């Protein structure tokens, strides 16, 4: 498979009308696909947004024609019942003319605690995700589903509007144990770190499609392009210092104030060490290359900062994509 490059509709940093506009601009600039976060809250107060991702994606599906779309990622276990997620995904598959992939994960406390049901331990969250995927698969098949499980009940549910092609499922994985558990349930792998071992472990699971030959490995990387490097580093620190904590931390903190406290000692230089900032497109390509060198087939870029999106899409996106496609396999 040729490496594909995507654009992130980051609901934590932009309002719904802006996100639809950026989606159109990203398609025009030549991105292959677009992924959307699915948040109830931003990571940090400075980001300032959290519109409903599914409404945005419905609008994006009508405003675009070519790009593939994806949630990156939806938690189908707490805020949303899996039967409802299946219905939303099927509808979006229809609206997008089969361009939609349902990306699923076990969620973050930041978003899921809002319903007041507490935050389960990791093993319980993974059990819930596994059961949710089984329910979603059954509904995607068009069956009349009644389910009595350890975590969910479904009573005589059927999806009445299904797309011509069954919606693909991508599952977020973290470690060998979760790969063994979720690879047989998924069409595609999702991960936010360029971990080549994860690709090898996925490919070693019996009965699953190989990454690059039927299955995709979809990664994501933040960048902060801008004409002034110092200003870009400052913006990345303001908006994305939460990223320095890693996902084991990020999954468990419940509020923006928690993330503010956890990242109070993260310095600008710490962020600059992790995120390519400024006008140097070759530096961005070098950072992104870690993903395709690890075996990822699809890589979504996150351009940090709402106010920079129009300029990025107008001035930097096309030459950056040209450089990425020249360098990537």
Short mmCIF file of C-alpha atoms in Angstrom, two decimals:
data_model
loop_
_atom_site.label_atom_id
_atom_site.label_comp_id
_atom_site.label_asym_id
_atom_site.label_seq_id
_atom_site.Cartn_x
_atom_site.Cartn_y
_atom_site.Cartn_z
CA UNK A 1 0.00 0.00 0.00
CA UNK A 2 1.17 3.51 -0.78
CA UNK A 3 1.53 5.64 2.35
CA UNK A 4 -1.47 7.92 2.78
CA UNK A 5 -1.48 11.24 4.60
CA UNK A 6 -4.42 12.66 6.52
CA UNK A 7 -5.57 15.87 8.15
CA UNK A 8 -6.97 15.98 11.68
CA UNK A 9 -10.22 17.77 12.44
CA UNK A 10 -9.29 18.51 16.03
CA UNK A 11 -12.53 19.27 17.82
CA UNK A 12 -10.65 20.40 20.95
CA UNK A 13 -9.22 23.49 19.25
CA UNK A 14 -11.83 24.59 16.69
CA UNK A 15 -15.55 25.29 16.48
CA UNK A 16 -17.91 23.26 14.26
CA UNK A 17 -18.27 25.75 11.41
CA UNK A 18 -14.51 26.21 11.23
CA UNK A 19 -13.93 22.44 11.20
CA UNK A 20 -16.18 21.98 8.18
CA UNK A 21 -14.34 24.76 6.36
CA UNK A 22 -10.97 23.22 7.19
CA UNK A 23 -12.21 19.84 5.99
CA UNK A 24 -13.00 21.32 2.59
CA UNK A 25 -9.65 23.09 2.49
CA UNK A 26 -7.78 19.93 3.42
CA UNK A 27 -9.47 17.98 0.62
CA UNK A 28 -8.61 20.75 -1.81
CA UNK A 29 -4.98 20.73 -0.62
CA UNK A 30 -4.71 17.03 -1.47
CA UNK A 31 -4.95 15.12 1.79
CA UNK A 32 -6.03 11.51 1.35
CA UNK A 33 -8.21 11.22 4.43
CA UNK A 34 -9.47 13.18 7.42
CA UNK A 35 -9.84 12.02 11.01
CA UNK A 36 -11.89 13.65 13.75
CA UNK A 37 -11.39 13.51 17.48
CA UNK A 38 -14.54 12.76 19.50
CA UNK A 39 -14.35 14.77 22.73
CA UNK A 40 -16.68 16.18 25.34
CA UNK A 41 -13.92 18.44 26.67
CA UNK A 42 -10.69 19.96 25.39
CA UNK A 43 -7.46 18.77 26.98
CA UNK A 44 -6.61 22.29 28.16
CA UNK A 45 -8.75 25.37 28.75
CA UNK A 46 -6.58 27.26 26.26
CA UNK A 47 -7.86 25.06 23.45
CA UNK A 48 -11.39 26.16 24.17
CA UNK A 49 -13.66 23.91 22.06
CA UNK A 50 -15.46 20.55 22.04
CA UNK A 51 -18.32 20.41 19.48
CA UNK A 52 -20.16 17.17 18.83
CA UNK A 53 -17.97 15.25 16.41
CA UNK A 54 -20.76 13.28 14.76
CA UNK A 55 -22.71 16.37 13.72
CA UNK A 56 -19.51 17.86 12.32
CA UNK A 57 -18.72 14.68 10.40
CA UNK A 58 -22.21 14.59 8.94
CA UNK A 59 -21.67 18.10 7.59
CA UNK A 60 -18.17 17.21 6.39
CA UNK A 61 -19.52 14.17 4.55
CA UNK A 62 -21.76 16.49 2.53
CA UNK A 63 -19.18 19.23 2.05
CA UNK A 64 -16.44 16.93 0.74
CA UNK A 65 -16.39 14.48 -2.17
CA UNK A 66 -13.19 12.45 -2.14
CA UNK A 67 -11.42 12.19 1.22
CA UNK A 68 -11.97 9.22 3.49
CA UNK A 69 -13.35 10.07 6.93
CA UNK A 70 -12.76 8.51 10.32
CA UNK A 71 -13.32 8.96 14.05
CA UNK A 72 -10.00 9.02 15.89
CA UNK A 73 -11.32 7.70 18.16
CA UNK A 74 -14.80 7.09 19.56
CA UNK A 75 -15.33 5.33 22.89
CA UNK A 76 -18.44 3.11 22.44
CA UNK A 77 -18.86 2.13 26.08
CA UNK A 78 -19.91 5.00 28.36
CA UNK A 79 -21.06 8.28 26.81
CA UNK A 80 -22.41 6.26 23.91
CA UNK A 81 -24.07 2.86 24.03
CA UNK A 82 -22.59 0.59 21.33
CA UNK A 83 -25.99 0.17 19.64
CA UNK A 84 -26.14 3.96 19.20
CA UNK A 85 -22.57 4.07 17.87
CA UNK A 86 -23.48 1.42 15.30
CA UNK A 87 -26.45 3.48 14.11
CA UNK A 88 -24.38 6.67 13.87
CA UNK A 89 -21.60 4.94 11.98
CA UNK A 90 -23.96 3.27 9.51
CA UNK A 91 -25.67 6.59 8.81
CA UNK A 92 -22.33 8.29 8.25
CA UNK A 93 -21.29 5.47 5.96
CA UNK A 94 -24.35 6.27 3.83
CA UNK A 95 -23.88 10.05 3.92
CA UNK A 96 -20.23 9.74 2.92
CA UNK A 97 -20.84 7.20 0.12
CA UNK A 98 -18.80 4.53 1.92
CA UNK A 99 -15.88 6.82 2.80
CA UNK A 100 -16.18 6.36 6.57
CA UNK A 101 -14.12 4.19 8.95
CA UNK A 102 -15.25 3.82 12.56
CA UNK A 103 -12.23 4.26 14.81
CA UNK A 104 -12.81 2.91 18.32
CA UNK A 105 -10.89 2.93 21.59
CA UNK A 106 -11.35 2.38 25.31
CA UNK A 107 -11.64 6.12 25.97
CA UNK A 108 -10.30 8.77 28.31
CA UNK A 109 -11.57 9.81 31.72
CA UNK A 110 -11.60 13.40 30.45
CA UNK A 111 -14.60 12.66 28.25
CA UNK A 112 -16.31 9.66 29.77
CA UNK A 113 -16.56 10.83 33.40
CA UNK A 114 -19.16 13.40 32.34
CA UNK A 115 -22.02 10.89 32.62
CA UNK A 116 -21.28 10.33 36.32
CA UNK A 117 -20.64 6.59 36.17
CA UNK A 118 -17.03 6.70 37.37
CA UNK A 119 -13.94 5.58 35.48
CA UNK A 120 -13.34 1.83 35.29
CA UNK A 121 -9.94 0.16 35.56
CA UNK A 122 -8.09 -0.59 32.33
CA UNK A 123 -8.98 -4.29 32.21
CA UNK A 124 -12.67 -3.47 32.65
CA UNK A 125 -12.50 -0.80 29.95
CA UNK A 126 -10.99 -3.29 27.54
CA UNK A 127 -13.64 -5.88 28.39
CA UNK A 128 -16.29 -3.26 27.68
CA UNK A 129 -14.69 -2.33 24.37
CA UNK A 130 -14.50 -5.96 23.27
CA UNK A 131 -18.17 -6.52 24.05
CA UNK A 132 -19.14 -3.24 22.36
CA UNK A 133 -17.33 -4.22 19.16
CA UNK A 134 -19.17 -7.56 19.08
CA UNK A 135 -22.50 -5.73 19.35
CA UNK A 136 -21.55 -3.23 16.65
CA UNK A 137 -20.44 -6.02 14.31
CA UNK A 138 -23.73 -7.86 14.81
CA UNK A 139 -25.75 -4.75 14.02
CA UNK A 140 -23.60 -3.93 10.97
CA UNK A 141 -24.52 -7.38 9.65
CA UNK A 142 -28.18 -6.32 9.56
CA UNK A 143 -29.25 -8.80 12.20
CA UNK A 144 -32.01 -8.34 14.74
CA UNK A 145 -29.88 -8.20 17.88
CA UNK A 146 -30.81 -9.09 21.42
CA UNK A 147 -27.82 -9.15 23.74
CA UNK A 148 -27.36 -9.85 27.41
CA UNK A 149 -23.72 -9.31 28.25
CA UNK A 150 -21.50 -8.54 31.19
CA UNK A 151 -21.60 -4.81 30.48
CA UNK A 152 -24.35 -4.11 27.92
CA UNK A 153 -27.89 -5.11 27.09
CA UNK A 154 -29.51 -4.76 23.68
CA UNK A 155 -33.19 -5.51 23.15
CA UNK A 156 -34.47 -6.33 19.65
CA UNK A 157 -32.32 -3.77 17.82
CA UNK A 158 -31.79 -3.57 14.07
CA UNK A 159 -30.16 -0.99 11.83
CA UNK A 160 -32.68 -0.03 9.16
CA UNK A 161 -30.32 2.07 7.05
CA UNK A 162 -27.05 0.36 6.18
CA UNK A 163 -24.42 1.50 3.66
CA UNK A 164 -23.68 -0.59 0.58
CA UNK A 165 -20.29 -1.50 2.04
CA UNK A 166 -19.96 -2.45 5.69
CA UNK A 167 -18.21 0.27 7.69
CA UNK A 168 -14.61 -0.64 8.46
CA UNK A 169 -13.54 -0.82 12.09
CA UNK A 170 -10.22 0.52 13.32
CA UNK A 171 -9.25 -0.26 16.92
CA UNK A 172 -6.77 1.66 19.05
CA UNK A 173 -4.21 -0.69 20.57
CA UNK A 174 -1.49 -0.31 23.21
CA UNK A 175 0.76 -3.25 23.86
CA UNK A 176 0.97 -6.92 22.92
CA UNK A 177 -1.93 -8.00 25.14
CA UNK A 178 -4.41 -5.57 23.61
CA UNK A 179 -3.23 -6.46 20.10
CA UNK A 180 -3.91 -10.13 20.72
CA UNK A 181 -7.34 -9.22 22.04
CA UNK A 182 -8.47 -6.67 19.46
CA UNK A 183 -6.71 -7.51 16.18
CA UNK A 184 -9.17 -10.37 15.44
CA UNK A 185 -12.08 -7.95 15.90
CA UNK A 186 -10.72 -5.09 13.78
CA UNK A 187 -10.09 -4.27 10.14
CA UNK A 188 -7.35 -1.71 10.89
CA UNK A 189 -4.87 -0.84 13.64
CA UNK A 190 -4.83 2.59 15.28
CA UNK A 191 -1.89 3.89 17.35
CA UNK A 192 -0.45 7.29 18.21
CA UNK A 193 3.17 6.21 18.61
CA UNK A 194 5.44 4.92 15.81
CA UNK A 195 5.82 1.48 17.33
CA UNK A 196 7.14 -1.01 14.80
CA UNK A 197 6.76 -3.85 17.30
CA UNK A 198 3.01 -3.25 17.34
CA UNK A 199 2.89 -3.82 13.58
CA UNK A 200 4.87 -7.06 13.91
CA UNK A 201 2.69 -8.29 16.78
CA UNK A 202 -0.48 -7.52 14.83
CA UNK A 203 0.81 -9.39 11.78
CA UNK A 204 1.67 -12.37 13.98
CA UNK A 205 -1.93 -12.84 15.17
CA UNK A 206 -3.54 -15.82 13.44
CA UNK A 207 -6.35 -15.06 11.05
CA UNK A 208 -5.98 -11.27 10.81
CA UNK A 209 -5.27 -9.30 7.64
CA UNK A 210 -1.65 -8.19 7.40
CA UNK A 211 -0.79 -4.52 7.70
CA UNK A 212 -0.18 -3.32 4.16
CA UNK A 213 -2.09 -6.24 2.66
CA UNK A 214 -5.73 -5.84 3.58
CA UNK A 215 -5.29 -3.97 6.86
CA UNK A 216 -4.00 -0.49 7.53
CA UNK A 217 -2.01 0.90 10.43
CA UNK A 218 -3.23 4.44 11.07
CA UNK A 219 -1.07 6.79 13.13
CA UNK A 220 -1.27 10.43 14.13
CA UNK A 221 1.39 13.05 14.78
CA UNK A 222 1.15 16.69 15.91
CA UNK A 223 3.03 19.44 14.09
CA UNK A 224 3.04 23.19 14.51
CA UNK A 225 3.92 24.72 11.17
CA UNK A 226 4.29 28.49 11.14
CA UNK A 227 6.51 31.17 9.57
CA UNK A 228 8.05 32.07 12.96
CA UNK A 229 9.64 29.13 14.80
CA UNK A 230 9.63 30.77 18.23
CA UNK A 231 5.94 31.66 17.90
CA UNK A 232 5.17 28.12 16.75
CA UNK A 233 6.96 26.63 19.77
CA UNK A 234 5.06 29.00 22.07
CA UNK A 235 1.75 27.98 20.47
CA UNK A 236 2.56 24.28 20.68
CA UNK A 237 3.41 24.67 24.36
CA UNK A 238 0.22 26.58 25.10
CA UNK A 239 -2.06 24.19 23.23
CA UNK A 240 -0.34 20.82 23.30
CA UNK A 241 1.81 20.49 26.41
CA UNK A 242 -0.67 17.82 27.60
CA UNK A 243 0.84 15.58 24.93
CA UNK A 244 4.08 15.26 26.92
CA UNK A 245 2.42 13.11 29.59
CA UNK A 246 1.94 10.07 27.37
CA UNK A 247 -1.26 8.07 27.00
CA UNK A 248 -1.04 6.19 30.27
CA UNK A 249 -1.40 9.56 32.01
CA UNK A 250 -3.71 11.14 29.46
CA UNK A 251 -6.30 8.38 29.73
CA UNK A 252 -6.85 8.85 33.45
CA UNK A 253 -6.93 12.60 34.21
CA UNK A 254 -10.54 13.82 34.43
CA UNK A 255 -10.48 17.60 33.87
CA UNK A 256 -8.72 20.44 32.08
CA UNK A 257 -7.53 21.68 35.48
CA UNK A 258 -6.00 18.26 36.07
CA UNK A 259 -4.09 18.49 32.82
CA UNK A 260 -3.02 22.05 33.66
CA UNK A 261 -1.61 20.86 36.97
CA UNK A 262 0.06 17.79 35.49
CA UNK A 263 1.79 19.86 32.80
CA UNK A 264 2.75 22.95 34.80
CA UNK A 265 6.44 22.05 34.70
CA UNK A 266 6.54 21.10 31.02
CA UNK A 267 8.82 23.63 29.32
CA UNK A 268 8.66 25.02 25.81
CA UNK A 269 11.86 23.18 24.93
CA UNK A 270 10.30 19.92 26.13
CA UNK A 271 7.45 20.38 23.68
CA UNK A 272 9.81 21.42 20.87
CA UNK A 273 11.77 18.20 21.40
CA UNK A 274 8.63 16.17 20.65
CA UNK A 275 6.83 18.31 18.07
CA UNK A 276 8.25 19.79 14.86
CA UNK A 277 7.62 23.53 15.05
CA UNK A 278 8.22 26.36 12.59
CA UNK A 279 8.56 26.75 8.81
CA UNK A 280 11.03 23.91 8.11
CA UNK A 281 9.05 21.35 6.11
CA UNK A 282 12.00 18.95 5.97
CA UNK A 283 12.02 18.82 9.76
CA UNK A 284 8.34 17.89 9.73
CA UNK A 285 9.00 15.18 7.14
CA UNK A 286 11.79 13.78 9.31
CA UNK A 287 9.46 13.51 12.31
CA UNK A 288 6.64 11.97 10.29
CA UNK A 289 9.00 9.44 8.71
CA UNK A 290 9.23 7.57 12.01
CA UNK A 291 5.72 6.28 11.34
CA UNK A 292 6.24 4.87 7.86
CA UNK A 293 9.61 3.46 8.91
CA UNK A 294 7.73 1.61 11.67
CA UNK A 295 5.34 0.18 9.09
CA UNK A 296 2.36 2.54 9.29
CA UNK A 297 0.36 2.91 6.09
CA UNK A 298 -1.71 5.98 7.03
CA UNK A 299 -0.48 9.01 8.97
CA UNK A 300 -2.74 11.88 10.08
CA UNK A 301 -1.17 15.26 10.80
CA UNK A 302 -2.45 17.51 13.58
CA UNK A 303 -1.71 21.15 12.82
CA UNK A 304 -1.71 22.84 16.23
CA UNK A 305 -3.68 26.05 16.74
CA UNK A 306 -7.04 27.03 15.31
CA UNK A 307 -5.90 30.42 14.06
CA UNK A 308 -3.14 28.84 11.94
CA UNK A 309 -5.29 26.39 9.98
CA UNK A 310 -6.23 28.60 7.04
CA UNK A 311 -2.64 29.72 6.50
CA UNK A 312 -1.35 26.17 6.86
CA UNK A 313 -3.83 24.81 4.33
CA UNK A 314 -3.20 27.67 1.90
CA UNK A 315 0.59 27.94 2.10
CA UNK A 316 2.14 24.82 3.58
CA UNK A 317 -0.10 21.80 3.04
CA UNK A 318 0.53 21.20 -0.67
CA UNK A 319 4.36 21.54 -0.58
CA UNK A 320 4.45 19.47 2.62
CA UNK A 321 2.38 16.70 1.06
CA UNK A 322 4.66 16.73 -1.98
CA UNK A 323 7.71 16.30 0.23
CA UNK A 324 6.05 13.58 2.30
CA UNK A 325 4.99 11.59 -0.77
CA UNK A 326 8.44 11.90 -2.30
CA UNK A 327 10.07 10.60 0.88
CA UNK A 328 7.56 7.88 1.84
CA UNK A 329 7.34 4.40 0.34
#
